[in-house]
Coordinates of N, CA, C and O and ligand atoms in Angstrom, one line a residue:
X1 N 0.3 46.9 -38.9 CA 0.9 45.6 -38.0 C 0.1 44.4 -37.8 O -1.2 44.2 -38.0
X2 N 0.9 43.5 -37.7 CA 0.6 41.9 -37.7 C -0.3 42.1 -36.3 O 0.1 42.6 -35.2
X3 N -1.5 41.1 -36.5 CA -2.4 41.1 -35.6 C -1.8 39.9 -34.2 O -1.1 39.0 -35.0
X4 N -1.9 39.8 -33.3 CA -1.2 38.8 -32.4 C -2.0 37.9 -32.6 O -3.0 37.3 -32.7
X5 N -0.9 36.4 -32.9 CA -1.6 35.3 -33.2 C -2.7 34.8 -32.2 O -2.4 35.3 -30.7
X6 N -3.7 33.8 -32.7 CA -4.6 33.6 -31.3 C -3.6 32.7 -30.6 O -2.8 32.0 -31.4
X7 N -4.2 32.6 -29.2 CA -3.5 31.1 -28.5 C -4.1 30.9 -27.3 O -4.4 31.7 -26.5
X8 N -4.8 29.6 -27.5 CA -6.0 29.0 -26.5 C -5.2 28.5 -25.2 O -4.2 28.0 -25.0
X9 N -6.0 28.2 -24.3 CA -5.6 28.2 -23.2 C -6.0 26.9 -23.0 O -6.6 26.3 -23.1
X10 N -4.8 26.0 -22.7 CA -5.1 24.2 -22.5 C -6.2 24.2 -21.2 O -5.8 24.5 -20.4
X11 N -7.1 23.0 -21.2 CA -8.0 22.7 -20.4 C -7.7 21.0 -20.2 O -7.9 20.4 -21.0
X12 N -7.5 20.8 -19.0 CA -7.2 19.6 -18.1 C -8.6 19.5 -17.6 O -8.9 19.8 -16.4
X13 N -9.3 17.7 -18.0 CA -10.4 17.1 -17.1 C -9.5 15.9 -16.6 O -9.2 15.2 -17.5
X14 N -9.8 16.3 -15.2 CA -9.3 15.0 -14.4 C -9.9 14.3 -13.4 O -11.1 15.4 -13.7
X15 N -9.5 13.4 -12.5 CA -10.6 13.2 -11.3 C -10.5 11.8 -11.2 O -9.9 10.9 -12.0
X16 N -10.9 11.1 -10.3 CA -10.8 9.9 -9.8 C -11.2 8.7 -11.1 O -12.2 9.1 -11.8
X17 N -10.6 8.0 -11.2 CA -11.2 6.3 -12.1 C -12.6 6.3 -11.3 O -13.0 6.3 -10.7
X18 N -13.3 6.1 -12.7 CA -14.7 5.7 -12.5 C -15.7 6.8 -12.4 O -17.1 6.5 -12.0
X19 N -15.2 8.0 -11.7 CA -16.2 9.3 -12.0 C -16.6 9.8 -13.0 O -18.1 10.4 -12.9
X20 N -16.7 8.7 -14.1 CA -17.3 9.5 -15.1 C -16.9 10.2 -16.3 O -17.4 11.0 -17.1
X21 N -15.5 10.5 -16.4 CA -14.6 11.7 -17.4 C -15.0 11.4 -18.6 O -15.4 12.3 -19.7
X22 N -15.0 10.1 -18.9 CA -15.0 9.9 -20.6 C -16.3 10.0 -21.1 O -16.6 10.1 -22.4
X23 N -17.3 9.6 -20.3 CA -18.9 10.0 -20.6 C -18.9 11.4 -21.1 O -19.6 12.2 -21.6
X24 N -18.4 12.2 -19.9 CA -18.5 13.4 -20.1 C -18.1 14.0 -21.4 O -18.9 15.0 -21.8
X25 N -17.0 13.7 -21.4 CA -15.8 14.3 -23.0 C -16.5 13.6 -23.8 O -16.4 14.7 -25.1
X26 N -17.1 12.4 -23.8 CA -17.9 11.9 -25.0 C -19.1 13.3 -25.4 O -19.0 12.9 -26.6
X27 N -20.0 13.1 -24.5 CA -20.9 14.3 -24.5 C -20.9 15.6 -24.8 O -21.4 16.3 -25.5
X28 N -19.4 15.9 -24.5 CA -19.1 17.4 -25.0 C -18.3 17.3 -26.5 O -18.6 18.6 -26.9
X29 N -18.2 16.5 -26.9 CA -17.7 16.2 -28.1 C -19.1 16.4 -29.6 O -18.8 17.0 -30.4
X30 N -19.9 15.7 -28.3 CA -21.0 15.8 -29.5 C -21.7 17.1 -29.7 O -22.3 17.7 -30.2
X31 N -21.7 17.8 -28.2 CA -22.3 19.4 -28.7 C -21.3 20.4 -28.6 O -22.3 21.1 -28.7
X32 N -20.4 20.3 -28.5 CA -19.5 21.5 -28.3 C -18.4 21.0 -29.3 O -17.5 20.6 -28.8
X33 N -19.0 20.7 -31.1 CA -17.3 20.3 -31.9 C -16.6 21.2 -32.2 O -15.8 20.7 -32.4
X34 N -16.7 22.5 -31.4 CA -15.7 23.7 -31.8 C -14.3 23.4 -30.6 O -13.7 23.8 -31.1
X35 N -14.5 22.3 -29.7 CA -13.8 21.8 -28.9 C -13.2 20.7 -29.1 O -13.3 20.1 -29.7
X36 N -11.8 20.7 -29.1 CA -10.9 20.0 -30.0 C -10.4 19.1 -28.8 O -9.7 19.6 -27.1
X37 N -10.9 17.5 -28.7 CA -10.2 16.6 -27.9 C -9.2 16.0 -27.9 O -9.2 15.6 -29.3
X38 N -8.1 16.2 -27.1 CA -7.4 15.3 -27.5 C -7.2 13.7 -27.8 O -7.9 13.3 -26.7
X39 N -6.4 12.8 -28.7 CA -6.7 11.7 -28.8 C -5.3 11.0 -28.2 O -4.5 11.4 -28.5
X40 N -5.8 10.3 -26.9 CA -4.1 9.7 -26.4 C -3.9 8.4 -27.2 O -4.1 7.6 -27.9
X41 N -2.6 7.9 -26.9 CA -1.7 6.7 -27.4 C -2.0 6.2 -26.4 O -1.6 6.4 -25.1
X42 N -2.3 4.3 -26.1 CA -2.3 4.1 -25.2 C -1.8 2.3 -25.5 O -2.1 2.1 -26.8
X43 N -0.9 1.6 -24.6 CA -0.6 0.3 -25.0 C -1.8 -0.6 -24.5 O -1.9 -1.9 -25.1
X44 N -3.1 0.1 -23.8 CA -4.2 -1.4 -24.1 C -4.8 -1.7 -25.4 O -5.0 -1.3 -26.2
X45 N -5.5 -3.0 -25.1 CA -6.0 -3.1 -26.6 C -7.5 -2.5 -26.6 O -7.9 -2.2 -25.8
X46 N -7.7 -2.4 -27.8 CA -9.1 -2.1 -28.0 C -10.5 -2.6 -27.3 O -10.3 -3.8 -27.4
X47 N -11.6 -2.0 -27.1 CA -12.3 -2.6 -26.2 C -13.3 -2.4 -27.5 O -13.5 -2.1 -28.1
X48 N -14.4 -3.4 -27.8 CA -15.6 -3.4 -28.7 C -16.3 -2.1 -28.6 O -16.4 -1.4 -28.1
X49 N -15.8 -1.9 -30.0 CA -16.5 -0.6 -30.8 C -15.7 0.6 -30.4 O -16.0 1.6 -31.1
X50 N -14.5 0.2 -29.7 CA -13.5 1.3 -30.2 C -12.8 1.6 -31.2 O -12.3 0.8 -31.9
X51 N -12.4 2.6 -32.1 CA -11.8 2.4 -33.3 C -10.3 3.6 -33.4 O -10.4 4.8 -32.3
X52 N -9.5 2.9 -33.9 CA -7.8 3.4 -33.7 C -8.1 4.4 -34.3 O -8.6 5.1 -35.5
X53 N -7.5 5.6 -33.5 CA -7.2 7.1 -33.9 C -8.8 8.0 -33.5 O -9.1 9.1 -33.5
X54 N -9.7 7.2 -33.0 CA -10.9 7.9 -32.6 C -10.7 8.1 -31.1 O -10.6 8.9 -30.3
X55 N -10.9 6.6 -30.4 CA -10.9 6.9 -28.9 C -9.2 7.0 -28.1 O -9.0 7.7 -27.5
X56 N -9.0 6.3 -29.2 CA -7.2 6.6 -28.8 C -6.5 5.5 -30.0 O -7.3 5.6 -31.1
X57 N -5.0 6.4 -30.2 CA -3.6 5.4 -30.9 C -3.9 4.4 -30.4 O -3.6 4.6 -29.1
X58 N -3.9 3.1 -31.1 CA -3.6 1.7 -30.1 C -1.9 1.4 -30.5 O -2.0 1.2 -31.8
X59 N -1.2 1.6 -29.6 CA 0.1 0.9 -29.7 C 0.8 0.2 -29.1 O 0.4 -0.3 -28.3
X60 N 2.0 -0.2 -29.7 CA 2.5 -1.5 -28.8 C 3.5 -0.8 -27.5 O 3.8 0.1 -27.8
X61 N 4.0 -1.8 -26.7 CA 4.6 -1.2 -25.8 C 5.9 -0.7 -26.7 O 6.3 0.6 -25.7
X62 N 6.5 -1.2 -27.6 CA 7.5 -0.7 -28.1 C 7.7 0.7 -28.7 O 8.3 1.6 -28.5
X63 N 6.1 0.8 -29.3 CA 5.9 2.4 -30.1 C 5.8 3.1 -28.9 O 6.2 4.3 -29.1
X64 N 5.0 2.6 -27.8 CA 5.0 3.8 -26.7 C 6.6 4.2 -26.1 O 6.7 5.6 -25.8
X65 N 7.6 3.1 -25.9 CA 8.8 3.4 -25.3 C 9.4 4.6 -26.5 O 10.1 5.5 -26.0
X66 N 9.2 4.6 -27.7 CA 9.7 5.2 -28.6 C 9.2 6.4 -28.7 O 10.2 7.4 -28.6
X67 N 7.6 6.7 -28.5 CA 7.2 8.1 -28.5 C 7.8 8.8 -27.0 O 8.4 9.9 -27.1
X68 N 7.8 8.1 -26.0 CA 8.5 8.5 -24.8 C 9.8 8.9 -25.1 O 9.7 10.3 -24.5
X69 N 10.5 8.4 -25.3 CA 12.0 8.5 -25.4 C 12.4 10.0 -26.2 O 13.1 10.4 -26.1
X70 N 11.5 9.8 -27.3 CA 11.8 11.0 -28.4 C 11.0 12.2 -27.7 O 11.0 13.6 -28.3
X71 N 10.1 12.2 -26.6 CA 9.8 13.9 -26.0 C 8.4 13.8 -26.9 O 8.0 15.1 -26.6
X72 N 7.5 12.9 -27.3 CA 6.7 13.0 -28.4 C 5.4 13.3 -27.0 O 4.6 13.2 -27.7
X73 N 5.5 13.1 -26.2 CA 4.2 12.8 -25.2 C 4.6 13.9 -24.6 O 5.4 14.3 -23.6
X74 N 3.2 14.9 -24.1 CA 3.1 16.2 -23.2 C 3.3 15.4 -21.8 O 4.1 16.0 -21.0
X75 N 2.6 14.3 -21.5 CA 3.0 13.4 -20.3 C 2.3 12.3 -20.7 O 1.4 12.0 -21.6
X76 N 2.7 11.0 -19.8 CA 2.3 9.9 -19.7 C 1.8 9.3 -18.0 O 2.4 9.7 -17.4
X77 N 1.2 8.3 -18.0 CA 1.4 7.7 -16.8 C 1.0 5.9 -17.3 O 0.2 5.7 -18.4
X78 N 1.0 5.5 -15.7 CA 0.9 3.9 -16.2 C -0.4 3.7 -15.4 O -0.7 4.3 -14.4
X79 N -1.9 2.9 -15.9 CA -2.5 3.0 -15.5 C -3.0 1.3 -14.8 O -3.1 0.2 -15.4
X80 N -3.5 1.3 -13.6 CA -3.7 -0.1 -13.0 C -2.7 -0.9 -13.4 O -2.5 -2.2 -13.0
X81 N -1.3 -0.4 -12.9 CA -0.2 -1.5 -13.4 C 0.1 -2.3 -14.7 O 0.6 -3.1 -14.3
X82 N -1.1 -2.1 -15.6 CA -1.0 -2.8 -16.5 C -1.1 -2.0 -18.3 O -1.2 -2.8 -19.1
X83 N -1.5 -0.7 -18.0 CA -1.4 -0.4 -19.8 C -0.7 1.2 -19.5 O -0.6 1.8 -17.8
X84 N -0.1 1.8 -20.1 CA 0.4 3.0 -20.4 C -0.2 4.0 -21.2 O -0.7 3.3 -22.4
X85 N -0.9 5.2 -21.2 CA -1.6 6.3 -21.7 C -1.0 7.3 -21.5 O -0.3 7.9 -21.0
X86 N -1.2 8.0 -22.9 CA -0.1 9.3 -22.8 C -0.8 10.3 -24.0 O -1.8 9.8 -25.0
X87 N -0.4 11.5 -23.6 CA -0.8 12.5 -24.5 C 0.2 13.2 -25.8 O 0.9 13.5 -25.4
X88 N -0.3 12.8 -27.0 CA 0.9 13.3 -28.0 C 0.9 14.7 -27.9 O 0.0 15.8 -27.9
X89 N 2.2 15.3 -27.7 CA 2.5 17.0 -27.8 C 2.4 17.2 -28.9 O 1.4 18.6 -29.2
X90 N 2.4 17.2 -30.1 CA 2.4 17.8 -31.0 C 1.0 18.3 -31.6 O 0.5 19.7 -31.6
X91 N 0.1 17.6 -31.5 CA -1.2 18.2 -32.0 C -1.8 18.9 -30.9 O -2.4 20.0 -31.3
X92 N -1.5 18.8 -30.0 CA -2.1 19.8 -28.8 C -1.3 21.3 -28.8 O -2.5 22.1 -28.8
X93 N 0.2 21.3 -28.8 CA 0.6 22.3 -29.4 C 0.2 23.3 -30.6 O -0.2 24.6 -30.6
X94 N -0.4 22.4 -31.7 CA -0.8 23.0 -33.2 C -2.1 23.6 -32.9 O -2.4 24.9 -33.3
X95 N -3.0 22.6 -31.8 CA -4.1 23.5 -31.8 C -4.3 24.7 -30.8 O -4.9 25.8 -31.2
X96 N -3.5 24.8 -29.8 CA -3.3 25.8 -28.8 C -2.9 26.8 -30.0 O -3.3 28.3 -29.4
X97 N -1.9 26.8 -30.5 CA -1.0 28.3 -31.3 C -2.3 28.6 -32.1 O -2.1 29.8 -32.4
X98 N -3.2 27.7 -33.1 CA -4.4 28.0 -33.5 C -5.1 28.9 -33.1 O -6.2 29.1 -33.6
X99 N -5.3 28.8 -32.0 CA -6.4 29.6 -31.0 C -7.9 28.4 -31.1 O -8.6 29.0 -30.5
X100 N -7.6 27.1 -30.9 CA -8.4 25.7 -30.9 C -8.6 25.5 -29.5 O -7.8 25.4 -28.6
X101 N -9.9 26.0 -28.7 CA -10.0 25.3 -27.4 C -9.8 23.8 -27.6 O -10.5 23.1 -28.4
X102 N -9.0 23.6 -26.5 CA -8.2 21.9 -26.5 C -8.8 21.5 -24.9 O -8.4 22.2 -24.0
X103 N -9.0 20.4 -25.0 CA -9.0 19.5 -23.8 C -8.3 18.5 -23.7 O -8.8 17.2 -24.5
X104 N -8.0 18.2 -22.5 CA -7.3 16.3 -22.4 C -8.1 16.1 -21.2 O -8.7 16.8 -20.2
X105 N -8.6 14.8 -21.7 CA -9.1 13.9 -20.4 C -7.8 12.9 -20.0 O -8.2 11.8 -20.7
X106 N -7.4 13.0 -18.5 CA -6.1 12.4 -18.4 C -6.4 11.7 -16.9 O -7.3 12.7 -16.1
X107 N -5.5 11.1 -16.3 CA -5.8 10.9 -14.8 C -5.0 11.4 -13.9 O -4.0 12.6 -14.7
X108 N -5.0 11.6 -12.8 CA -4.6 12.8 -12.0 C -3.0 13.1 -12.3 O -2.3 14.0 -12.0
X109 N -2.4 11.7 -12.1 CA -0.8 11.4 -12.2 C -0.3 12.5 -13.5 O 1.1 13.5 -13.7
X110 N -1.1 12.4 -14.7 CA -1.1 12.9 -16.1 C -0.9 14.5 -15.9 O -0.6 15.5 -16.4
X111 N -2.0 14.5 -15.1 CA -2.4 16.0 -14.9 C -1.7 17.0 -14.3 O -1.3 18.2 -14.5
X112 N -0.8 16.0 -13.2 CA 0.3 16.9 -12.5 C 1.2 16.9 -13.1 O 2.1 18.3 -13.2
X113 N 1.5 16.4 -14.2 CA 2.9 16.9 -15.3 C 2.3 17.7 -16.0 O 3.4 18.7 -16.8
X114 N 1.3 18.0 -16.7 CA 0.9 19.0 -17.8 C 1.0 20.1 -16.7 O 1.4 21.3 -17.2
X115 N 0.5 20.4 -15.4 CA 0.3 21.3 -14.6 C 1.8 21.9 -14.4 O 2.3 23.2 -14.4
X116 N 2.8 21.0 -14.6 CA 4.4 21.3 -14.6 C 4.8 22.1 -15.8 O 5.7 23.0 -16.1
X117 N 4.3 21.3 -16.9 CA 4.5 21.5 -18.4 C 3.8 22.3 -18.9 O 4.4 23.1 -19.7
X118 N 2.9 22.9 -18.5 CA 2.2 23.9 -19.2 C 0.9 24.7 -17.8 O 0.3 24.6 -17.5
X119 N 2.5 25.7 -17.3 CA 1.6 26.3 -16.2 C 0.2 27.0 -16.2 O -0.5 27.2 -15.0
X120 N 0.4 27.4 -17.5 CA -1.4 28.4 -17.7 C -2.0 27.4 -18.1 O -3.4 28.1 -18.1
X121 N -2.3 26.4 -17.9 CA -3.4 25.0 -18.2 C -4.2 25.4 -17.2 O -4.3 25.7 -15.7
X122 N -5.7 25.6 -17.4 CA -7.0 25.3 -16.7 C -7.1 24.0 -16.5 O -7.4 23.1 -16.9
X123 N -6.9 23.7 -14.7 CA -6.9 22.4 -14.1 C -8.3 22.2 -13.9 O -8.5 22.7 -12.6
X124 N -9.5 21.5 -14.4 CA -10.6 20.9 -13.9 C -10.6 19.2 -13.3 O -10.2 18.5 -13.8
X125 N -10.9 19.3 -11.8 CA -11.3 18.4 -11.1 C -12.7 17.9 -11.2 O -13.3 18.5 -11.1
X126 N -13.1 16.4 -11.4 CA -14.5 16.1 -11.8 C -14.6 15.0 -10.7 O -13.9 14.2 -10.2
X127 N -15.4 15.4 -9.8 CA -15.5 14.8 -8.3 C -17.0 13.7 -8.5 O -18.2 14.5 -9.3
X128 N -17.2 12.8 -7.6 CA -18.4 12.1 -7.7 C -19.6 13.0 -6.6 O -18.9 14.1 -6.1
X129 N -20.9 12.9 -6.8 CA -21.8 13.5 -5.9 C -21.3 13.2 -4.8 O -21.5 13.9 -3.9
X130 N -20.5 11.8 -4.4 CA -20.5 11.4 -3.1 C -19.4 10.2 -2.9 O -19.3 9.7 -4.1
X131 N -18.9 10.2 -1.6 CA -17.7 8.9 -1.6 C -18.4 7.4 -2.0 O -18.1 6.4 -3.0
X132 N -19.9 7.7 -1.2 CA -20.5 6.3 -1.6 C -20.6 6.1 -3.3 O -20.8 5.2 -3.3
X133 N -21.2 7.3 -3.6 CA -21.3 6.9 -5.1 C -20.4 6.8 -5.9 O -20.2 5.7 -6.7
X134 N -19.2 6.9 -5.6 CA -18.1 6.3 -6.4 C -17.7 5.2 -5.8 O -17.2 3.9 -6.8
X135 N -17.6 4.8 -4.9 CA -17.7 3.3 -4.4 C -18.6 2.6 -5.1 O -18.2 1.6 -5.5
X136 N -19.6 2.7 -5.4 CA -20.8 1.9 -5.7 C -20.1 1.9 -7.6 O -20.2 0.6 -7.7
X137 N -20.0 2.7 -7.7 CA -19.4 2.8 -9.5 C -18.3 1.8 -9.5 O -18.2 1.0 -10.9
X138 N -17.4 2.0 -8.3 CA -16.0 1.2 -8.9 C -16.0 -0.4 -8.1 O -15.4 -1.1 -8.8
X139 N -17.3 -0.6 -7.4 CA -17.1 -1.9 -7.3 C -18.4 -2.9 -8.0 O -18.0 -3.8 -8.1
X140 N -19.1 -2.0 -8.9 CA -19.6 -2.6 -9.8 C -20.8 -3.6 -9.6 O -21.3 -3.6 -8.6
X141 N -20.3 -4.9 -10.3 CA -21.3 -5.6 -10.4 C -21.2 -6.8 -9.1 O -21.1 -7.9 -9.0
X142 N -19.5 -6.4 -8.5 CA -19.2 -7.2 -7.3 C -18.7 -8.7 -8.0 O -18.5 -9.5 -6.9
X143 N -18.3 -8.8 -9.0 CA -17.7 -9.9 -9.8 C -16.4 -10.2 -9.5 O -15.6 -11.4 -9.6
X144 N -15.6 -9.3 -9.1 CA -14.3 -9.2 -9.4 C -13.5 -9.8 -7.7 O -14.7 -9.3 -6.8
X145 N -12.4 -10.1 -7.5 CA -11.9 -10.4 -6.6 C -12.0 -9.6 -5.2 O -11.7 -7.9 -6.0
X146 N -12.2 -9.8 -3.8 CA -12.2 -8.3 -3.3 C -10.9 -8.1 -3.1 O -10.8 -6.4 -2.9
X147 N -9.6 -8.1 -3.2 CA -8.3 -7.3 -3.4 C -8.2 -6.5 -4.6 O -7.8 -5.6 -4.7
X148 N -8.9 -6.8 -5.4 CA -8.6 -5.8 -6.8 C -9.8 -4.7 -6.6 O -9.2 -3.9 -6.8
X149 N -10.8 -4.9 -5.8 CA -11.5 -4.0 -5.8 C -11.4 -2.8 -4.7 O -11.3 -1.9 -4.4
X150 N -10.6 -3.7 -3.4 CA -9.8 -2.7 -2.3 C -9.0 -2.2 -2.9 O -8.9 -0.7 -2.5
X151 N -7.6 -2.3 -3.7 CA -7.0 -1.9 -4.4 C -7.5 -0.4 -5.2 O -7.0 0.5 -4.9
X152 N -8.5 -0.9 -5.9 CA -9.0 0.1 -6.8 C -9.8 1.2 -5.9 O -9.9 2.4 -6.0
X153 N -10.3 0.6 -4.8 CA -10.8 2.0 -3.8 C -10.1 3.0 -3.4 O -10.2 3.9 -3.1
X154 N -8.4 2.4 -3.1 CA -7.4 2.8 -2.0 C -6.9 3.9 -3.3 O -6.5 4.9 -3.0
X155 N -6.7 3.4 -4.7 CA -6.3 4.2 -5.6 C -7.2 5.7 -5.8 O -7.0 6.7 -5.7
X156 N -8.8 5.3 -5.8 CA -9.8 6.5 -5.7 C -9.3 7.4 -4.4 O -9.6 8.1 -4.5
X157 N -9.4 6.4 -3.4 CA -9.1 7.6 -2.2 C -7.9 8.8 -2.3 O -8.2 9.9 -2.3
X158 N -7.0 8.0 -3.3 CA -5.8 9.2 -3.0 C -5.9 10.1 -4.1 O -5.4 11.2 -4.1
X159 N -6.6 9.4 -5.2 CA -7.3 10.4 -6.3 C -7.9 11.6 -5.9 O -7.8 13.1 -6.3
X160 N -8.7 11.1 -5.1 CA -10.0 12.1 -4.7 C -8.8 13.2 -3.7 O -9.3 14.6 -3.8
X161 N -8.0 12.6 -3.1 CA -7.3 13.7 -2.1 C -6.3 14.6 -3.3 O -6.0 15.7 -2.5
X162 N -6.9 14.8 -4.2 CA -5.6 15.3 -5.8 C -6.4 16.8 -5.6 O -5.9 17.8 -6.2
X163 N -7.9 17.1 -5.2 CA -8.5 17.7 -5.7 C -8.6 19.2 -5.4 O -8.6 20.0 -6.1
X164 N -7.7 19.2 -4.4 CA -7.1 20.6 -3.9 C -5.7 21.3 -4.6 O -5.7 22.5 -4.7
X165 N -5.3 20.5 -5.7 CA -4.1 20.9 -6.5 C -4.8 21.0 -7.9 O -4.4 22.1 -8.3
X166 N -6.3 21.3 -8.2 CA -6.9 21.8 -9.1 C -7.5 23.1 -9.2 O -7.7 23.4 -8.1
X167 N -7.5 24.1 -10.1 CA -8.3 25.4 -10.2 C -9.5 25.3 -9.9 O -10.2 26.1 -9.2
X168 N -10.2 23.9 -10.1 CA -11.9 24.2 -9.9 C -12.2 22.4 -10.0 O -11.7 22.1 -10.5
X169 N -13.1 22.5 -9.4 CA -14.1 21.4 -8.9 C -15.2 21.3 -9.3 O -16.3 22.2 -9.4
X170 N -15.8 20.4 -10.3 CA -17.0 20.0 -10.9 C -17.8 18.8 -10.3 O -16.8 17.5 -10.3
X171 N -18.5 19.3 -9.6 CA -19.4 17.7 -9.4 C -20.3 17.2 -10.3 O -21.1 17.8 -10.8
X172 N -19.9 16.1 -10.6 CA -20.8 15.2 -11.6 C -22.0 14.3 -11.1 O -21.9 13.4 -11.1
X173 N -23.0 15.4 -11.3 CA -24.2 15.3 -10.6 C -25.4 14.8 -12.0 O -25.9 13.7 -11.9
X174 N -24.8 15.8 -13.5 CA -25.2 15.2 -14.4 C -24.5 15.8 -15.5 O -24.2 16.5 -15.3
X175 N -24.6 14.7 -16.2 CA -23.3 15.1 -17.6 C -23.8 16.3 -18.2 O -23.0 16.9 -18.5
X176 N -25.0 16.4 -18.6 CA -25.4 17.4 -19.2 C -25.2 18.8 -18.6 O -24.4 19.8 -19.3
X177 N -25.3 18.8 -17.1 CA -24.7 19.8 -16.2 C -23.3 20.2 -16.7 O -22.9 21.0 -16.6
X178 N -22.5 19.0 -16.3 CA -21.2 19.2 -15.9 C -20.7 19.7 -17.7 O -19.7 20.4 -17.7
X179 N -20.9 19.6 -18.6 CA -20.9 19.5 -20.1 C -20.8 21.2 -20.2 O -20.0 22.1 -20.7
X180 N -22.1 21.8 -19.4 CA -22.4 23.2 -19.8 C -21.5 23.8 -19.0 O -20.7 24.7 -19.5
X181 N -21.0 23.4 -18.0 CA -20.4 24.0 -17.0 C -18.7 24.2 -17.8 O -17.9 25.1 -17.7
X182 N -18.6 22.9 -18.2 CA -17.3 22.6 -18.5 C -16.9 24.0 -20.0 O -16.1 24.7 -20.0
X183 N -17.9 23.7 -20.8 CA -18.0 24.8 -22.1 C -17.8 25.9 -21.9 O -17.1 27.0 -21.9
X184 N -18.6 26.4 -20.1 CA -18.5 28.1 -19.8 C -17.3 28.6 -19.2 O -17.0 29.3 -19.5
X185 N -16.8 27.7 -18.7 CA -15.4 27.8 -18.1 C -14.4 27.9 -19.3 O -13.5 28.7 -19.4
X186 N -14.5 27.2 -20.5 CA -13.4 26.9 -21.5 C -13.6 28.5 -22.1 O -12.8 28.8 -23.2
X187 N -14.8 28.8 -22.1 CA -15.2 30.4 -23.0 C -14.9 31.5 -22.4 O -14.5 32.8 -22.9
X188 N -14.2 31.2 -20.8 CA -13.6 32.2 -20.1 C -12.6 33.0 -20.5 O -11.5 32.2 -20.8
Ligands
5GP1 P1 -9.6 3.7 -20.3 O1 -8.3 2.7 -20.3 O2 -10.6 2.9 -19.3 O3 -10.1 4.2 -21.5 O4 -9.3 4.7 -19.2 C1 -8.5 4.9 -18.4 C2 -8.0 6.1 -17.4 O5 -6.5 6.3 -18.3 C3 -9.1 7.2 -17.4 O6 -9.0 7.5 -16.0 C4 -8.2 7.9 -18.3 O7 -8.6 9.5 -17.8 C5 -7.0 7.8 -18.3 N1 -6.3 8.2 -19.8 C6 -6.6 8.2 -20.6 N2 -5.7 8.6 -21.6 C7 -4.9 8.9 -21.0 C8 -3.7 9.9 -20.9 O8 -3.0 10.2 -22.2 N3 -2.7 9.9 -19.9 C9 -2.8 9.7 -18.9 N4 -2.4 10.2 -17.9 N5 -4.4 9.5 -18.4 C10 -5.2 9.0 -19.6

């Protein structure tokens, strides 16, 4: 008799902008190479040190439109009203089918789309140790215009309110602890 093919459960890590999702995921990538971390497409330009195909696939607006129209994205969202980022569908489906533990690090709007498209996905919310700490991180050096900061905080407040839509909340007290908790969850 044929063995049942392996199939892993998709894990989504989301949470407010500024909470440290990408730092956690970068550390997880180093500590747990058996976990496959999806590489998104984005319309924003690379930052210094970012490599095409590693942090993101950097695409033009036209390419992004084409991918979205073709249904090649599992989810996508517009971020900060100026860039679009999305998850290529095929690589995720291939990994899951092959039984590879798979992780997406995406914003709250994208996470909602994944929950609808993949109802058995494990939805993980990364929360800051406190609201004050998130404000501190989002306010940064305080060199930006007050209205930019106010807008960012308003979005963060909305994103924080989405925590209840997730299966579990991890508090980002330390990158090492959160990584360990996430790996333990993904092994269940
Ligand atoms: P950054 O542009 O600083 O790399 O990321 C900004 C935000 O975009 C982060 O909150 C990150 O989680 C989110 N993000 C990155 N890739 C994707 C994606 O493929 N889909 C969605 N919905 N959000 C993403």
